[in-house]
Amino acid sequence: MLDARFRGLMWSHRSVKEGDLHQINSIRKDGLRVPTIFHAFSNQSRGCETVWFEIKDNYNAIEKQRRASAIDAETTLKFLSGLRSNDYEMFWKHSLDGEKRLQNLFWHDGTSHYNCSVFGDVWGLMQRTV
């Protein structure tokens, strides 16, 4: 029988739990690299053998999240299509990058059209760089 502290080394038991993944993402936003993050986890749990995943599991979980972001672009465009059914002045134009992620998005709805007619040329710019 395998000692409980070594079960994380078995392939079938290795996984990055959701809470750990949130912690990994927040640490990555601070600029730390994945190996450094793994060493932080191993220091917290008093040794590499007690961490329930390996460094490559971190990379796999991060890649899985990155691939899921392409779905977010589709969801955004479907949301805009739904808004069009309620607002006949809804308009948008978008472009995707090579990995089918939103690169640029311009949208204009009835409220924007009304504001422009009352106040003149009014632009609201929101830029997010990922």
PDB file of C-alpha atoms in Angstrom:
ATOM      1  CA  MET A   1       0.000   0.000   0.000  1.00  0.00           C
ATOM      2  CA  LEU A   2       1.282   3.423  -0.957  1.00  0.00           C
ATOM      3  CA  ASP A   3       1.791   5.954   1.790  1.00  0.00           C
ATOM      4  CA  ALA A   4      -0.819   8.760   1.561  1.00  0.00           C
ATOM      5  CA  ARG A   5       1.784  11.500   1.158  1.00  0.00           C
ATOM      6  CA  PHE A   6       3.078   9.885  -2.062  1.00  0.00           C
ATOM      7  CA  ARG A   7      -0.299   9.426  -3.779  1.00  0.00           C
ATOM      8  CA  GLY A   8       0.103  12.768  -5.521  1.00  0.00           C
ATOM      9  CA  LEU A   9       2.998  11.326  -7.484  1.00  0.00           C
ATOM     10  CA  MET A  10       0.752   8.721  -9.113  1.00  0.00           C
ATOM     11  CA  TRP A  11      -0.439   9.880 -12.540  1.00  0.00           C
ATOM     12  CA  SER A  12      -4.053   8.988 -11.828  1.00  0.00           C
ATOM     13  CA  HIS A  13      -4.093  11.139  -8.668  1.00  0.00           C
ATOM     14  CA  ARG A  14      -2.291  14.224 -10.023  1.00  0.00           C
ATOM     15  CA  SER A  15      -4.437  17.258 -10.661  1.00  0.00           C
ATOM     16  CA  VAL A  16      -4.406  20.973 -10.025  1.00  0.00           C
ATOM     17  CA  LYS A  17      -7.414  21.712  -7.872  1.00  0.00           C
ATOM     18  CA  GLU A  18      -9.560  24.761  -8.641  1.00  0.00           C
ATOM     19  CA  GLY A  19      -8.487  26.638  -5.515  1.00  0.00           C
ATOM     20  CA  ASP A  20      -4.833  25.997  -6.309  1.00  0.00           C
ATOM     21  CA  LEU A  21      -5.389  27.176  -9.873  1.00  0.00           C
ATOM     22  CA  HIS A  22      -6.880  30.462  -8.640  1.00  0.00           C
ATOM     23  CA  GLN A  23      -3.851  30.920  -6.408  1.00  0.00           C
ATOM     24  CA  ILE A  24      -1.492  30.109  -9.300  1.00  0.00           C
ATOM     25  CA  ASN A  25      -3.238  32.645 -11.551  1.00  0.00           C
ATOM     26  CA  SER A  26      -3.076  35.404  -8.954  1.00  0.00           C
ATOM     27  CA  ILE A  27       0.617  34.748  -8.335  1.00  0.00           C
ATOM     28  CA  ARG A  28       1.295  34.705 -12.094  1.00  0.00           C
ATOM     29  CA  LYS A  29      -0.361  38.125 -12.394  1.00  0.00           C
ATOM     30  CA  ASP A  30       2.273  39.386  -9.959  1.00  0.00           C
ATOM     31  CA  GLY A  31       4.955  38.276 -12.421  1.00  0.00           C
ATOM     32  CA  LEU A  32       6.219  35.031 -10.924  1.00  0.00           C
ATOM     33  CA  ARG A  33       6.957  32.110 -13.208  1.00  0.00           C
ATOM     34  CA  VAL A  34       5.435  28.642 -12.908  1.00  0.00           C
ATOM     35  CA  PRO A  35       8.544  26.887 -11.450  1.00  0.00           C
ATOM     36  CA  THR A  36       8.788  29.537  -8.741  1.00  0.00           C
ATOM     37  CA  ILE A  37       5.105  29.106  -7.958  1.00  0.00           C
ATOM     38  CA  PHE A  38       5.539  25.332  -7.716  1.00  0.00           C
ATOM     39  CA  HIS A  39       8.407  25.791  -5.279  1.00  0.00           C
ATOM     40  CA  ALA A  40       6.195  28.089  -3.196  1.00  0.00           C
ATOM     41  CA  PHE A  41       3.558  25.332  -3.067  1.00  0.00           C
ATOM     42  CA  SER A  42       6.177  22.771  -2.081  1.00  0.00           C
ATOM     43  CA  ASN A  43       7.452  25.062   0.689  1.00  0.00           C
ATOM     44  CA  GLN A  44       3.894  25.500   1.986  1.00  0.00           C
ATOM     45  CA  SER A  45       3.285  21.765   2.067  1.00  0.00           C
ATOM     46  CA  ARG A  46       6.727  20.878   3.487  1.00  0.00           C
ATOM     47  CA  GLY A  47       8.186  19.151   0.460  1.00  0.00           C
ATOM     48  CA  CYS A  48       7.708  18.425  -3.241  1.00  0.00           C
ATOM     49  CA  GLU A  49       6.394  14.944  -2.542  1.00  0.00           C
ATOM     50  CA  THR A  50       3.337  16.296  -0.737  1.00  0.00           C
ATOM     51  CA  VAL A  51       2.198  18.644  -3.527  1.00  0.00           C
ATOM     52  CA  TRP A  52      -0.659  17.008  -5.457  1.00  0.00           C
ATOM     53  CA  PHE A  53       0.657  18.045  -8.870  1.00  0.00           C
ATOM     54  CA  GLU A  54       3.880  18.523 -10.777  1.00  0.00           C
ATOM     55  CA  ILE A  55       5.179  21.544 -12.667  1.00  0.00           C
ATOM     56  CA  LYS A  56       3.937  20.145 -15.975  1.00  0.00           C
ATOM     57  CA  ASP A  57       0.444  19.830 -14.469  1.00  0.00           C
ATOM     58  CA  ASN A  58       0.581  23.590 -13.823  1.00  0.00           C
ATOM     59  CA  TYR A  59       1.479  24.240 -17.446  1.00  0.00           C
ATOM     60  CA  ASN A  60      -1.308  21.923 -18.636  1.00  0.00           C
ATOM     61  CA  ALA A  61      -3.913  23.661 -16.455  1.00  0.00           C
ATOM     62  CA  ILE A  62      -2.778  27.095 -17.673  1.00  0.00           C
ATOM     63  CA  GLU A  63      -2.924  25.944 -21.304  1.00  0.00           C
ATOM     64  CA  LYS A  64      -6.408  24.530 -20.748  1.00  0.00           C
ATOM     65  CA  GLN A  65      -7.538  27.934 -19.444  1.00  0.00           C
ATOM     66  CA  ARG A  66      -5.942  29.686 -22.424  1.00  0.00           C
ATOM     67  CA  ARG A  67      -7.790  27.432 -24.861  1.00  0.00           C
ATOM     68  CA  ALA A  68     -11.046  28.085 -23.017  1.00  0.00           C
ATOM     69  CA  SER A  69     -10.599  31.824 -23.607  1.00  0.00           C
ATOM     70  CA  ALA A  70     -11.363  31.258 -27.310  1.00  0.00           C
ATOM     71  CA  ILE A  71     -14.822  30.149 -26.198  1.00  0.00           C
ATOM     72  CA  ASP A  72     -15.183  33.481 -24.403  1.00  0.00           C
ATOM     73  CA  ALA A  73     -14.974  35.292 -27.762  1.00  0.00           C
ATOM     74  CA  GLU A  74     -17.809  33.160 -29.115  1.00  0.00           C
ATOM     75  CA  THR A  75     -19.849  33.815 -25.975  1.00  0.00           C
ATOM     76  CA  THR A  76     -19.294  37.564 -26.296  1.00  0.00           C
ATOM     77  CA  LEU A  77     -20.467  37.595 -29.901  1.00  0.00           C
ATOM     78  CA  LYS A  78     -23.554  35.535 -29.025  1.00  0.00           C
ATOM     79  CA  PHE A  79     -24.316  37.973 -26.203  1.00  0.00           C
ATOM     80  CA  LEU A  80     -24.135  40.893 -28.647  1.00  0.00           C
ATOM     81  CA  SER A  81     -26.452  39.028 -31.016  1.00  0.00           C
ATOM     82  CA  GLY A  82     -28.932  38.651 -28.172  1.00  0.00           C
ATOM     83  CA  LEU A  83     -28.766  42.375 -27.476  1.00  0.00           C
ATOM     84  CA  ARG A  84     -29.576  43.065 -31.123  1.00  0.00           C
ATOM     85  CA  SER A  85     -32.975  41.373 -30.695  1.00  0.00           C
ATOM     86  CA  ASN A  86     -33.909  44.012 -28.069  1.00  0.00           C
ATOM     87  CA  ASP A  87     -32.093  47.012 -29.559  1.00  0.00           C
ATOM     88  CA  TYR A  88     -32.456  47.532 -33.304  1.00  0.00           C
ATOM     89  CA  GLU A  89     -29.640  50.123 -33.293  1.00  0.00           C
ATOM     90  CA  MET A  90     -27.121  47.610 -31.920  1.00  0.00           C
ATOM     91  CA  PHE A  91     -24.040  47.347 -34.113  1.00  0.00           C
ATOM     92  CA  TRP A  92     -20.642  45.779 -33.607  1.00  0.00           C
ATOM     93  CA  LYS A  93     -17.530  45.006 -35.555  1.00  0.00           C
ATOM     94  CA  HIS A  94     -14.785  42.737 -34.329  1.00  0.00           C
ATOM     95  CA  SER A  95     -11.555  41.082 -35.363  1.00  0.00           C
ATOM     96  CA  LEU A  96      -9.967  37.878 -34.112  1.00  0.00           C
ATOM     97  CA  ASP A  97      -6.310  37.000 -33.779  1.00  0.00           C
ATOM     98  CA  GLY A  98      -4.693  33.815 -35.083  1.00  0.00           C
ATOM     99  CA  GLU A  99      -5.877  31.843 -32.060  1.00  0.00           C
ATOM    100  CA  LYS A 100      -9.515  32.977 -32.500  1.00  0.00           C
ATOM    101  CA  ARG A 101      -9.425  35.349 -29.538  1.00  0.00           C
ATOM    102  CA  LEU A 102     -11.007  38.787 -29.685  1.00  0.00           C
ATOM    103  CA  GLN A 103      -8.416  41.280 -30.823  1.00  0.00           C
ATOM    104  CA  ASN A 104     -10.626  44.343 -31.414  1.00  0.00           C
ATOM    105  CA  LEU A 105     -14.261  44.958 -30.601  1.00  0.00           C
ATOM    106  CA  PHE A 106     -16.274  48.072 -31.431  1.00  0.00           C
ATOM    107  CA  TRP A 107     -19.935  48.238 -30.449  1.00  0.00           C
ATOM    108  CA  HIS A 108     -22.639  50.865 -30.667  1.00  0.00           C
ATOM    109  CA  ASP A 109     -26.096  50.536 -29.120  1.00  0.00           C
ATOM    110  CA  GLY A 110     -29.222  52.691 -28.950  1.00  0.00           C
ATOM    111  CA  THR A 111     -28.048  54.500 -25.818  1.00  0.00           C
ATOM    112  CA  SER A 112     -24.750  55.374 -27.490  1.00  0.00           C
ATOM    113  CA  HIS A 113     -26.654  56.600 -30.540  1.00  0.00           C
ATOM    114  CA  TYR A 114     -28.926  58.771 -28.369  1.00  0.00           C
ATOM    115  CA  ASN A 115     -25.965  60.227 -26.429  1.00  0.00           C
ATOM    116  CA  CYS A 116     -24.234  61.056 -29.691  1.00  0.00           C
ATOM    117  CA  SER A 117     -27.353  62.835 -31.016  1.00  0.00           C
ATOM    118  CA  VAL A 118     -27.727  64.892 -27.812  1.00  0.00           C
ATOM    119  CA  PHE A 119     -24.105  65.675 -26.963  1.00  0.00           C
ATOM    120  CA  GLY A 120     -22.405  65.394 -30.333  1.00  0.00           C
ATOM    121  CA  ASP A 121     -19.503  63.061 -30.931  1.00  0.00           C
ATOM    122  CA  VAL A 122     -19.126  61.199 -27.650  1.00  0.00           C
ATOM    123  CA  TRP A 123     -16.716  58.292 -27.493  1.00  0.00           C
ATOM    124  CA  GLY A 124     -16.078  55.944 -24.644  1.00  0.00           C
ATOM    125  CA  LEU A 125     -12.889  53.955 -25.033  1.00  0.00           C
ATOM    126  CA  MET A 126     -12.085  50.863 -23.066  1.00  0.00           C
ATOM    127  CA  GLN A 127      -8.881  49.019 -23.789  1.00  0.00           C
ATOM    128  CA  ARG A 128      -7.823  45.765 -22.252  1.00  0.00           C
ATOM    129  CA  THR A 129      -4.523  44.148 -23.073  1.00  0.00           C
ATOM    130  CA  VAL A 130      -4.095  40.531 -22.147  1.00  0.00           C
TER     131      VAL A 130
END
